[in-house]
mmCIF file of C-alpha atoms and ligand atoms in Angstrom:
data_model
loop_
_atom_site.group_PDB
_atom_site.id
_atom_site.type_symbol
_atom_site.label_atom_id
_atom_site.label_comp_id
_atom_site.label_asym_id
_atom_site.label_seq_id
_atom_site.Cartn_x
_atom_site.Cartn_y
_atom_site.Cartn_z
ATOM 1 C CA MET I 1 -0.097 -0.230 0.154
ATOM 2 C CA ARG I 2 1.038 3.472 -0.808
ATOM 3 C CA ILE I 3 0.637 5.812 2.340
ATOM 4 C CA GLY I 4 0.540 9.491 2.071
ATOM 5 C CA ILE I 5 1.964 11.345 5.008
ATOM 6 C CA LEU I 6 0.844 14.900 5.616
ATOM 7 C CA GLY I 7 3.911 16.434 7.223
ATOM 8 C CA ALA I 8 7.522 15.521 6.609
ATOM 9 C CA GLY I 9 9.495 15.507 9.779
ATOM 10 C CA GLN I 10 10.953 13.034 11.949
ATOM 11 C CA LEU I 11 7.549 11.609 13.031
ATOM 12 C CA GLY I 12 6.811 10.695 9.284
ATOM 13 C CA GLN I 13 10.510 9.296 8.962
ATOM 14 C CA MET I 14 9.992 7.031 11.863
ATOM 15 C CA MET I 15 6.636 5.832 10.507
ATOM 16 C CA ALA I 16 8.067 5.288 7.136
ATOM 17 C CA LEU I 17 11.251 3.395 8.511
ATOM 18 C CA ALA I 18 8.576 0.827 10.481
ATOM 19 C CA GLY I 19 6.447 0.966 6.968
ATOM 20 C CA TYR I 20 8.907 -0.323 4.754
ATOM 21 C CA PRO I 21 9.319 -3.854 6.179
ATOM 22 C CA LEU I 22 5.267 -4.362 5.794
ATOM 23 C CA GLY I 23 5.577 -3.453 2.103
ATOM 24 C CA ASN I 24 4.361 0.007 2.378
ATOM 25 C CA ARG I 25 5.770 2.885 0.638
ATOM 26 C CA PHE I 26 5.757 6.443 1.291
ATOM 27 C CA VAL I 27 4.918 10.195 -0.208
ATOM 28 C CA PHE I 28 4.872 13.161 2.187
ATOM 29 C CA LEU I 29 3.017 16.367 1.699
ATOM 30 C CA ASP I 30 5.342 18.935 3.053
ATOM 31 C CA THR I 31 3.851 22.591 3.745
ATOM 32 C CA SER I 32 6.915 23.945 5.798
ATOM 33 C CA GLY I 33 9.338 24.206 3.114
ATOM 34 C CA SER I 34 11.950 22.594 5.016
ATOM 35 C CA PRO I 35 11.345 18.597 4.959
ATOM 36 C CA SER I 36 13.624 16.379 7.233
ATOM 37 C CA ALA I 37 11.880 12.786 6.734
ATOM 38 C CA ASP I 38 14.524 12.175 3.917
ATOM 39 C CA ILE I 39 12.935 8.981 2.812
ATOM 40 C CA GLY I 40 10.462 8.507 0.170
ATOM 41 C CA THR I 41 8.648 10.821 -1.994
ATOM 42 C CA VAL I 42 8.381 14.525 -0.744
ATOM 43 C CA VAL I 43 5.739 16.783 -2.735
ATOM 44 C CA MET I 44 6.583 20.223 -1.762
ATOM 45 C CA ASP I 45 3.408 22.352 -1.382
ATOM 46 C CA GLN I 46 3.644 25.466 0.494
ATOM 47 C CA ALA I 47 1.358 27.713 -1.762
ATOM 48 C CA GLU I 48 -1.360 24.499 -1.623
ATOM 49 C CA GLN I 49 -1.071 23.947 -5.219
ATOM 50 C CA SER I 50 0.262 20.569 -5.115
ATOM 51 C CA LEU I 51 -2.709 18.257 -3.353
ATOM 52 C CA ASP I 52 -3.371 16.350 -6.938
ATOM 53 C CA GLN I 53 0.008 15.324 -6.994
ATOM 54 C CA PHE I 54 0.082 13.983 -3.662
ATOM 55 C CA LEU I 55 -2.828 12.189 -3.862
ATOM 56 C CA GLN I 56 -2.457 10.740 -7.263
ATOM 57 C CA GLN I 57 0.352 8.668 -6.201
ATOM 58 C CA VAL I 58 -1.246 7.305 -2.869
ATOM 59 C CA ASP I 59 -3.816 4.743 -1.659
ATOM 60 C CA CYS I 60 -4.514 6.467 1.741
ATOM 61 C CA VAL I 61 -3.553 9.211 3.605
ATOM 62 C CA THR I 62 -2.293 9.864 7.404
ATOM 63 C CA TYR I 63 -0.212 12.703 9.462
ATOM 64 C CA GLU I 64 2.387 13.156 11.494
ATOM 65 C CA PHE I 65 1.464 17.002 12.721
ATOM 66 C CA GLU I 66 -2.093 18.039 13.458
ATOM 67 C CA HIS I 67 -1.259 22.026 13.110
ATOM 68 C CA LEU I 68 -2.153 21.723 9.283
ATOM 69 C CA PRO I 69 -4.719 24.065 7.995
ATOM 70 C CA LEU I 70 -8.443 22.250 8.308
ATOM 71 C CA SER I 71 -9.282 23.169 4.817
ATOM 72 C CA LEU I 72 -6.410 21.208 3.438
ATOM 73 C CA VAL I 73 -7.230 17.791 5.764
ATOM 74 C CA LYS I 74 -10.844 18.332 4.470
ATOM 75 C CA ALA I 75 -9.876 18.554 0.848
ATOM 76 C CA VAL I 76 -7.772 15.250 1.499
ATOM 77 C CA GLU I 77 -10.436 13.548 2.983
ATOM 78 C CA ALA I 78 -12.939 14.168 0.423
ATOM 79 C CA ARG I 79 -10.826 12.012 -2.112
ATOM 80 C CA LYS I 80 -8.984 9.634 -0.055
ATOM 81 C CA PRO I 81 -9.266 7.393 2.913
ATOM 82 C CA LEU I 82 -7.641 9.267 5.727
ATOM 83 C CA TYR I 83 -6.714 7.902 9.073
ATOM 84 C CA PRO I 84 -7.564 9.533 11.675
ATOM 85 C CA GLY I 85 -10.197 11.507 10.200
ATOM 86 C CA SER I 86 -10.503 15.561 9.942
ATOM 87 C CA GLU I 87 -12.485 15.952 13.344
ATOM 88 C CA ALA I 88 -9.744 14.428 15.410
ATOM 89 C CA ILE I 89 -7.453 17.099 13.915
ATOM 90 C CA ARG I 90 -10.319 19.826 14.566
ATOM 91 C CA VAL I 91 -10.970 18.826 18.043
ATOM 92 C CA CYS I 92 -7.030 18.887 18.781
ATOM 93 C CA GLN I 93 -6.348 22.246 17.118
ATOM 94 C CA ASN I 94 -8.335 23.982 19.863
ATOM 95 C CA ARG I 95 -7.846 23.509 23.523
ATOM 96 C CA ALA I 96 -11.299 24.877 24.385
ATOM 97 C CA GLU I 97 -12.917 21.825 21.791
ATOM 98 C CA GLU I 98 -10.422 19.531 23.389
ATOM 99 C CA LYS I 99 -11.231 20.236 27.156
ATOM 100 C CA ALA I 100 -14.925 20.125 26.216
ATOM 101 C CA LEU I 101 -14.565 16.733 24.350
ATOM 102 C CA PHE I 102 -12.883 15.736 27.821
ATOM 103 C CA THR I 103 -15.805 17.021 29.974
ATOM 104 C CA ARG I 104 -18.510 15.638 27.588
ATOM 105 C CA LEU I 105 -16.859 12.055 28.378
ATOM 106 C CA GLY I 106 -16.390 12.282 32.009
ATOM 107 C CA ILE I 107 -12.354 12.627 31.743
ATOM 108 C CA PRO I 108 -11.625 14.957 34.572
ATOM 109 C CA VAL I 109 -9.503 18.035 33.742
ATOM 110 C CA ALA I 110 -8.379 21.113 35.619
ATOM 111 C CA ASP I 111 -10.971 23.778 36.112
ATOM 112 C CA TYR I 112 -10.723 26.292 33.092
ATOM 113 C CA ARG I 113 -12.144 29.198 31.911
ATOM 114 C CA LEU I 114 -12.030 30.925 28.598
ATOM 115 C CA VAL I 115 -10.733 34.580 28.378
ATOM 116 C CA SER I 116 -11.123 36.948 25.188
ATOM 117 C CA SER I 117 -9.391 40.212 26.930
ATOM 118 C CA ALA I 118 -6.514 40.935 29.673
ATOM 119 C CA GLU I 119 -9.527 42.153 32.135
ATOM 120 C CA GLU I 120 -11.169 38.890 31.955
ATOM 121 C CA LEU I 121 -7.541 36.845 32.278
ATOM 122 C CA ALA I 122 -7.371 38.846 35.621
ATOM 123 C CA ALA I 123 -10.869 37.550 36.764
ATOM 124 C CA ALA I 124 -10.617 34.574 35.629
ATOM 125 C CA ALA I 125 -7.014 34.285 37.649
ATOM 126 C CA ALA I 126 -8.938 35.678 40.779
ATOM 127 C CA GLU I 127 -11.619 33.108 40.780
ATOM 128 C CA LEU I 128 -9.596 29.958 39.617
ATOM 129 C CA GLY I 129 -6.960 30.850 41.959
ATOM 130 C CA GLY I 130 -9.581 31.686 45.074
ATOM 131 C CA ALA I 131 -8.522 32.622 48.533
ATOM 132 C CA GLN I 132 -5.175 30.597 48.531
ATOM 133 C CA GLN I 133 -4.084 32.310 45.265
ATOM 134 C CA ILE I 134 -3.388 29.259 43.425
ATOM 135 C CA PRO I 135 -1.456 29.763 40.298
ATOM 136 C CA VAL I 136 -2.962 29.711 36.978
ATOM 137 C CA VAL I 137 -1.708 28.552 33.683
ATOM 138 C CA ALA I 138 -2.783 30.696 30.721
ATOM 139 C CA LYS I 139 -2.456 29.084 27.007
ATOM 140 C CA SER I 140 -3.070 30.169 23.853
ATOM 141 C CA LEU I 141 -6.623 28.224 22.522
ATOM 142 C CA THR I 142 -4.902 27.424 19.147
ATOM 143 C CA GLU I 143 -0.984 26.971 17.644
ATOM 144 C CA GLY I 144 0.647 26.141 20.985
ATOM 145 C CA TYR I 145 2.855 23.168 21.198
ATOM 146 C CA ASP I 146 6.457 22.435 23.292
ATOM 147 C CA GLY I 147 5.319 25.429 26.128
ATOM 148 C CA LYS I 148 4.865 27.735 23.536
ATOM 149 C CA GLY I 149 2.189 30.469 23.951
ATOM 150 C CA GLN I 150 1.789 29.904 27.751
ATOM 151 C CA ALA I 151 2.503 31.837 30.788
ATOM 152 C CA VAL I 152 2.039 30.864 34.617
ATOM 153 C CA LEU I 153 0.403 33.682 36.401
ATOM 154 C CA ARG I 154 1.210 33.855 40.439
ATOM 155 C CA THR I 155 -1.518 36.750 40.889
ATOM 156 C CA PRO I 156 -4.143 38.282 38.906
ATOM 157 C CA ALA I 157 -1.851 41.344 38.633
ATOM 158 C CA GLU I 158 0.175 39.451 36.186
ATOM 159 C CA ALA I 159 -2.862 39.227 34.078
ATOM 160 C CA VAL I 160 -1.433 42.178 31.801
ATOM 161 C CA ASP I 161 1.932 41.129 31.414
ATOM 162 C CA ALA I 162 0.972 37.647 30.478
ATOM 163 C CA TRP I 163 -1.602 38.718 28.196
ATOM 164 C CA ASN I 164 0.718 41.069 25.993
ATOM 165 C CA LYS I 165 3.217 38.190 26.350
ATOM 166 C CA ILE I 166 1.270 35.594 24.711
ATOM 167 C CA GLY I 167 0.016 37.787 22.069
ATOM 168 C CA HIS I 168 -3.090 35.681 21.093
ATOM 169 C CA PRO I 169 -6.852 36.814 20.852
ATOM 170 C CA GLU I 170 -8.116 33.765 23.082
ATOM 171 C CA LEU I 171 -6.731 32.126 25.807
ATOM 172 C CA ILE I 172 -7.837 29.155 28.204
ATOM 173 C CA VAL I 173 -6.653 29.696 31.986
ATOM 174 C CA GLU I 174 -6.456 26.400 33.729
ATOM 175 C CA SER I 175 -5.816 26.146 37.505
ATOM 176 C CA PHE I 176 -2.214 25.438 38.078
ATOM 177 C CA VAL I 177 -2.083 21.382 39.057
ATOM 178 C CA ASP I 178 0.373 20.221 41.724
ATOM 179 C CA PHE I 179 1.242 17.114 39.887
ATOM 180 C CA VAL I 180 3.403 14.597 41.178
ATOM 181 C CA ARG I 181 4.295 13.717 37.521
ATOM 182 C CA GLU I 182 2.816 13.620 33.959
ATOM 183 C CA VAL I 183 2.352 10.549 32.237
ATOM 184 C CA SER I 184 0.985 9.718 28.749
ATOM 185 C CA MET I 185 -1.249 6.882 27.584
ATOM 186 C CA ILE I 186 -0.862 5.813 24.052
ATOM 187 C CA ALA I 187 -3.436 3.854 22.588
ATOM 188 C CA VAL I 188 -4.420 2.168 18.809
ATOM 189 C CA ARG I 189 -7.408 1.652 17.378
ATOM 190 C CA GLY I 190 -8.022 -0.306 14.230
ATOM 191 C CA ARG I 191 -10.676 0.311 11.505
ATOM 192 C CA ASP I 192 -12.513 -2.575 12.980
ATOM 193 C CA ALA I 193 -12.635 -0.641 16.516
ATOM 194 C CA GLN I 194 -10.028 -3.168 18.081
ATOM 195 C CA VAL I 195 -7.994 -1.314 21.010
ATOM 196 C CA VAL I 196 -4.650 -1.803 22.121
ATOM 197 C CA PHE I 197 -3.093 0.081 25.099
ATOM 198 C CA TYR I 198 0.914 0.468 25.855
ATOM 199 C CA PRO I 199 1.448 0.743 29.446
ATOM 200 C CA ILE I 200 1.479 4.449 30.824
ATOM 201 C CA ALA I 201 4.822 6.300 30.216
ATOM 202 C CA GLU I 202 6.025 8.631 32.775
ATOM 203 C CA ASN I 203 7.637 11.889 31.282
ATOM 204 C CA HIS I 204 9.904 14.652 32.233
ATOM 205 C CA HIS I 205 10.277 18.301 30.245
ATOM 206 C CA SER I 206 12.626 20.954 30.323
ATOM 207 C CA GLU I 207 12.218 24.484 28.751
ATOM 208 C CA GLY I 208 8.796 23.224 27.661
ATOM 209 C CA ILE I 209 10.763 19.988 25.544
ATOM 210 C CA LEU I 210 10.442 16.592 26.239
ATOM 211 C CA ARG I 211 13.683 15.189 27.947
ATOM 212 C CA TYR I 212 12.684 12.010 29.180
ATOM 213 C CA SER I 213 10.017 9.075 28.935
ATOM 214 C CA MET I 214 10.384 5.637 30.900
ATOM 215 C CA ALA I 215 7.818 2.702 30.482
ATOM 216 C CA PRO I 216 6.954 0.532 31.801
ATOM 217 C CA LEU I 217 6.909 1.879 35.311
ATOM 218 C CA PRO I 218 7.323 0.144 38.767
ATOM 219 C CA ASP I 219 4.630 2.697 40.322
ATOM 220 C CA VAL I 220 1.742 2.460 38.155
ATOM 221 C CA SER I 221 -0.999 -0.018 39.884
ATOM 222 C CA GLU I 222 -3.308 -2.100 37.423
ATOM 223 C CA GLN I 223 -5.911 0.531 38.252
ATOM 224 C CA LEU I 224 -4.276 3.164 37.603
ATOM 225 C CA GLN I 225 -3.437 1.912 34.086
ATOM 226 C CA THR I 226 -7.022 0.617 33.733
ATOM 227 C CA VAL I 227 -8.366 3.958 34.550
ATOM 228 C CA ALA I 228 -5.960 5.589 31.664
ATOM 229 C CA GLU I 229 -7.185 3.225 29.267
ATOM 230 C CA GLY I 230 -10.855 3.841 30.161
ATOM 231 C CA TYR I 231 -10.189 7.473 29.652
ATOM 232 C CA ILE I 232 -8.546 7.103 25.908
ATOM 233 C CA HIS I 233 -10.959 4.566 25.075
ATOM 234 C CA GLN I 234 -13.934 6.879 25.341
ATOM 235 C CA LEU I 235 -11.721 9.177 23.321
ATOM 236 C CA LEU I 236 -11.169 6.534 20.797
ATOM 237 C CA ASP I 237 -14.601 5.561 20.368
ATOM 238 C CA ALA I 238 -16.159 8.722 20.526
ATOM 239 C CA LEU I 239 -14.051 10.060 17.283
ATOM 240 C CA ASP I 240 -14.560 6.789 15.661
ATOM 241 C CA TYR I 241 -10.663 7.011 15.584
ATOM 242 C CA VAL I 242 -8.185 4.890 13.795
ATOM 243 C CA GLY I 243 -4.797 5.057 14.363
ATOM 244 C CA VAL I 244 -2.614 5.910 17.489
ATOM 245 C CA LEU I 245 -3.796 8.369 19.767
ATOM 246 C CA THR I 246 -1.962 10.347 22.668
ATOM 247 C CA LEU I 247 -3.369 11.049 26.057
ATOM 248 C CA GLU I 248 -0.793 13.249 27.891
ATOM 249 C CA LEU I 249 -2.265 13.297 32.145
ATOM 250 C CA PHE I 250 -1.113 14.775 35.065
ATOM 251 C CA GLN I 251 -1.201 12.717 38.342
ATOM 252 C CA THR I 252 -2.346 14.363 41.246
ATOM 253 C CA ARG I 253 -0.938 13.756 45.233
ATOM 254 C CA ASP I 254 -4.030 12.178 46.000
ATOM 255 C CA GLY I 255 -3.355 9.415 42.829
ATOM 256 C CA ARG I 256 -6.080 11.129 40.459
ATOM 257 C CA LEU I 257 -5.322 11.494 36.610
ATOM 258 C CA LEU I 258 -6.480 14.895 34.867
ATOM 259 C CA ALA I 259 -6.316 15.039 31.057
ATOM 260 C CA ASN I 260 -4.194 18.015 30.056
ATOM 261 C CA GLU I 261 -4.289 17.316 26.007
ATOM 262 C CA MET I 262 -4.131 14.914 23.388
ATOM 263 C CA ALA I 263 -2.158 14.469 20.056
ATOM 264 C CA PRO I 264 -4.104 12.719 17.116
ATOM 265 C CA ARG I 265 -0.528 10.804 16.109
ATOM 266 C CA VAL I 266 2.547 9.114 17.122
ATOM 267 C CA HIS I 267 4.071 10.616 19.910
ATOM 268 C CA ASN I 268 7.508 11.673 21.404
ATOM 269 C CA SER I 269 6.697 10.165 24.373
ATOM 270 C CA GLY I 270 6.187 6.419 22.500
ATOM 271 C CA HIS I 271 9.345 6.445 20.744
ATOM 272 C CA TRP I 272 10.464 3.635 23.883
ATOM 273 C CA THR I 273 8.351 1.469 22.075
ATOM 274 C CA GLN I 274 10.805 1.256 19.158
ATOM 275 C CA ASN I 275 12.843 -0.901 21.025
ATOM 276 C CA GLY I 276 11.282 -1.613 24.488
ATOM 277 C CA ALA I 277 7.775 -2.902 22.791
ATOM 278 C CA VAL I 278 6.768 -5.701 21.173
ATOM 279 C CA THR I 279 5.478 -3.768 18.562
ATOM 280 C CA SER I 280 6.223 -0.247 18.311
ATOM 281 C CA GLN I 281 3.826 2.721 18.265
ATOM 282 C CA PHE I 282 4.779 3.711 14.328
ATOM 283 C CA GLU I 283 4.247 0.095 12.987
ATOM 284 C CA ASN I 284 0.876 -0.532 14.907
ATOM 285 C CA HIS I 285 -0.286 3.107 13.261
ATOM 286 C CA LEU I 286 0.468 1.585 9.900
ATOM 287 C CA ARG I 287 -0.911 -1.245 10.638
ATOM 288 C CA ALA I 288 -4.341 0.318 11.777
ATOM 289 C CA VAL I 289 -4.307 2.934 9.117
ATOM 290 C CA GLN I 290 -4.071 -0.121 6.077
ATOM 291 C CA GLY I 291 -6.806 -2.252 8.312
ATOM 292 C CA VAL I 292 -4.655 -4.999 9.296
ATOM 293 C CA PRO I 293 -4.234 -6.663 12.634
ATOM 294 C CA LEU I 294 -2.765 -4.836 15.391
ATOM 295 C CA GLY I 295 0.580 -5.805 17.315
ATOM 296 C CA SER I 296 1.093 -6.830 20.783
ATOM 297 C CA THR I 297 1.789 -3.517 22.999
ATOM 298 C CA ALA I 298 3.765 -5.944 25.477
ATOM 299 C CA PRO I 299 6.977 -4.314 26.820
ATOM 300 C CA ARG I 300 10.405 -6.150 26.007
ATOM 301 C CA GLY I 301 12.189 -5.073 28.977
ATOM 302 C CA LEU I 302 12.276 -1.627 30.798
ATOM 303 C CA THR I 303 13.047 1.568 28.698
ATOM 304 C CA CYS I 304 13.993 5.079 28.879
ATOM 305 C CA MET I 305 14.188 7.030 26.264
ATOM 306 C CA ILE I 306 16.465 10.544 26.370
ATOM 307 C CA ASN I 307 15.869 13.049 23.632
ATOM 308 C CA ILE I 308 18.883 14.337 22.082
ATOM 309 C CA ILE I 309 18.269 18.227 21.693
ATOM 310 C CA GLY I 310 20.595 21.011 20.645
ATOM 311 C CA GLU I 311 23.659 19.201 20.381
ATOM 312 C CA HIS I 312 24.541 15.464 19.743
ATOM 313 C CA GLY I 313 27.319 14.729 22.106
ATOM 314 C CA ASP I 314 29.617 11.939 22.078
ATOM 315 C CA LEU I 315 27.420 9.347 20.075
ATOM 316 C CA SER I 316 29.941 6.596 20.042
ATOM 317 C CA ALA I 317 30.105 6.602 23.621
ATOM 318 C CA LEU I 318 26.425 6.796 24.044
ATOM 319 C CA LEU I 319 26.176 3.245 22.062
ATOM 320 C CA GLU I 320 28.805 1.662 24.068
ATOM 321 C CA ILE I 321 26.180 1.466 26.716
ATOM 322 C CA GLU I 322 24.648 -1.958 26.847
ATOM 323 C CA GLY I 323 21.071 -1.921 25.651
ATOM 324 C CA ALA I 324 21.184 1.749 23.926
ATOM 325 C CA HIS I 325 19.403 2.146 20.692
ATOM 326 C CA LEU I 326 20.421 5.194 19.048
ATOM 327 C CA HIS I 327 17.893 7.237 16.498
ATOM 328 C CA LEU I 328 19.046 10.007 14.868
ATOM 329 C CA TYR I 329 16.778 12.298 12.678
ATOM 330 C CA GLY I 330 19.420 13.946 10.163
ATOM 331 C CA LYS I 331 19.268 17.335 11.198
ATOM 332 C CA GLU I 332 21.950 20.015 11.805
ATOM 333 C CA GLU I 333 22.812 21.183 15.035
ATOM 334 C CA ARG I 334 20.308 23.867 16.498
ATOM 335 C CA ALA I 335 19.622 25.148 20.056
ATOM 336 C CA GLY I 336 16.504 23.243 21.748
ATOM 337 C CA ARG I 337 16.099 21.359 17.892
ATOM 338 C CA LYS I 338 15.120 17.706 18.479
ATOM 339 C CA LEU I 339 18.249 15.736 16.739
ATOM 340 C CA GLY I 340 17.285 12.221 17.768
ATOM 341 C CA HIS I 341 16.933 10.269 20.911
ATOM 342 C CA VAL I 342 18.476 7.067 22.227
ATOM 343 C CA ASN I 343 16.366 4.133 23.426
ATOM 344 C CA LEU I 344 17.721 2.804 26.756
ATOM 345 C CA VAL I 345 16.408 -0.925 27.175
ATOM 346 C CA ALA I 346 17.274 -3.038 30.385
ATOM 347 C CA ASP I 347 16.362 -5.876 32.684
ATOM 348 C CA SER I 348 15.969 -4.301 35.932
ATOM 349 C CA TYR I 349 15.501 -0.588 37.303
ATOM 350 C CA GLU I 350 18.823 -0.626 39.118
ATOM 351 C CA GLU I 351 20.364 -1.144 35.551
ATOM 352 C CA LEU I 352 18.071 1.146 33.885
ATOM 353 C CA LEU I 353 19.206 4.278 36.533
ATOM 354 C CA ALA I 354 22.710 3.350 35.942
ATOM 355 C CA SER I 355 22.393 3.662 32.050
ATOM 356 C CA VAL I 356 20.135 6.345 31.975
ATOM 357 C CA GLU I 357 22.891 8.460 34.136
ATOM 358 C CA ARG I 358 25.895 7.706 32.326
ATOM 359 C CA ALA I 359 24.008 8.739 28.855
ATOM 360 C CA ARG I 360 22.864 11.760 30.483
ATOM 361 C CA ALA I 361 26.857 12.746 30.840
ATOM 362 C CA LEU I 362 27.245 12.409 27.607
ATOM 363 C CA LEU I 363 24.542 14.590 26.204
ATOM 364 C CA PRO I 364 25.023 18.551 26.525
ATOM 365 C CA GLY I 365 22.555 19.919 28.485
ATOM 366 C CA ALA I 366 20.538 17.159 29.724
ATOM 367 C CA PRO I 367 18.838 17.736 33.090
ATOM 368 C CA GLU I 368 19.286 15.316 35.732
ATOM 369 C CA ALA I 369 16.446 12.559 35.425
ATOM 370 C CA GLN I 370 13.710 12.685 38.597
ATOM 371 C CA PHE I 371 11.787 9.701 38.484
ATOM 372 C CA SER I 372 8.616 9.897 40.751
ATOM 373 C CA PHE I 373 9.854 5.835 41.812
ATOM 374 C CA ILE I 374 13.644 6.956 43.227
HETATM 375 P P1 LIG S 401 0.944 21.881 27.367
HETATM 376 O O1 LIG S 401 1.046 22.928 26.014
HETATM 377 O O2 LIG S 401 -0.645 22.168 27.777
HETATM 378 O O3 LIG S 401 1.338 20.037 27.733
HETATM 379 O O4 LIG S 401 1.614 22.293 28.261
HETATM 380 C C1 LIG S 401 3.068 22.297 28.256
HETATM 381 C C2 LIG S 401 3.724 21.621 29.951
HETATM 382 O O5 LIG S 401 3.247 23.001 31.034
HETATM 383 C C3 LIG S 401 3.074 20.615 30.254
HETATM 384 O O6 LIG S 401 3.857 19.613 30.153
HETATM 385 C C4 LIG S 401 3.102 20.696 32.169
HETATM 386 O O7 LIG S 401 4.589 20.712 32.631
HETATM 387 C C5 LIG S 401 2.990 22.254 32.359
HETATM 388 N N1 LIG S 401 1.562 22.481 32.532
HETATM 389 C C6 LIG S 401 0.454 22.739 31.278
HETATM 390 N N2 LIG S 401 -0.751 23.029 32.059
HETATM 391 C C7 LIG S 401 -0.499 23.172 33.251
HETATM 392 C C8 LIG S 401 -1.517 22.953 34.647
HETATM 393 N N3 LIG S 401 -2.761 23.095 34.288
HETATM 394 N N4 LIG S 401 -1.067 22.670 35.744
HETATM 395 C C9 LIG S 401 0.489 22.739 35.931
HETATM 396 N N5 LIG S 401 1.436 22.550 34.975
HETATM 397 C C10 LIG S 401 0.962 22.930 33.559
#
C-alpha cells in the first residue's frame, strides 16, 4: 500500500522506517518548506497547489502533524481515505474543543475558563486562584506546542504582562495542577474498532521540551493503568478514531489523573516502543491505518527514552552503553532542536537508572532525571 503522510519531519521518517518491512511505500506532503523525513518521495506544497500530485501517488493518507489547515485536511478526506479523520484534527487544534470533549466524556480536567481580554484573564485568575491564590496557567487556544504560547500567573496582577506576552486573542486559563508527575497513555484503534493500549509512560520536560520518557513503570498500579485506558478508549470511540492517539495526563498527589491534552498521532513519549515493546507505535499506527491486525503492545524489558536536543554529543560513547539504541533524524545542530533520541533498554530498574546516568553525562544540556519512583 502507498501511504501519504501530511508533514515530513522525524515522526513521518520513523513511520516510514516501520512501514517499509510491511511493504508500504511513502509520499510526504510538506507545507513547511523544510522537510527532514529524508525517505520516500516528498511533494513540496507551501502554496497548496500540489495536492493533486500528492493524492495521485497514494492509496490512503495519515499525518504526523496536526497543525495543518483544516481546509487542506478536509480536501484530502474528500478524495482519499484519511486516518485518523479530520474531526480528530479539528478537536486537537483547539484547546477549548479538546477540554469540552474531555468533560463531555467524564474525563477529569483542571478547572478552566475561556477569556478574550486582559481584564477577563485577571478575573479568571482571581476566581480560579481563590483565597489560597493558587497560580493559573494561561495558554493560547490554538497553535501552542512545546510550552509555547503559555504563561504562569502567580497573581491576577500579572494578567496584563501575560496577555501581552502570549499575544493571542483567545486564551484558556487553567488552575495550576500540583502534579506528582506527568504521564502519557498511548493507544491504537484499528479500522474494526479493536483497541490496544501501551503501558503508561512517565515524562519529564525541561524548558517546555520532552527530555525523558520511561515505561513500563514500577509505581503504576493496575488500577491506574485501567483508569487511563478507560479515558482513552472513550476518546477513541467518540471520535471513531483509527490509528495511534496520545493522551497526556497529570497524576495528582491523591492519585487522580487529570487530562491535559491529546495528540492525534504517534508521539515523542511513545518512541520507547521502538526498542521496548513487541510492536512499536509506528508499526501499530500503520497496521491500523491499512486495516490489518494490530500487534502486541507488551513491553520487552524496561526502557527509558532520552531526547538528544541541540547538540549530538559523544554518540560513539553513548553506543557503548549496553542496551542503547540510537535514532538520529539527520538534522543539523541548533539550540532547542530535537536531533534524535536514544532508547536505553534494561532488565532491572537499577541497571536502567545506571544507564540513564551514563547517557545523561554524555548528552550536552541534559537535566538530571528525577523519576517519581526513585
Ligand atoms: P501543554 O502545552 O498543555 O502540554 O503544557 C506544557 C507543559 O506545561 C506541561 O507539560 C506541564 O508541565 C505544564 N502545564 C501545562 N498546564 C498545566 C497546569 N494546568 N498545571 C500545571 N502545569 C501545567
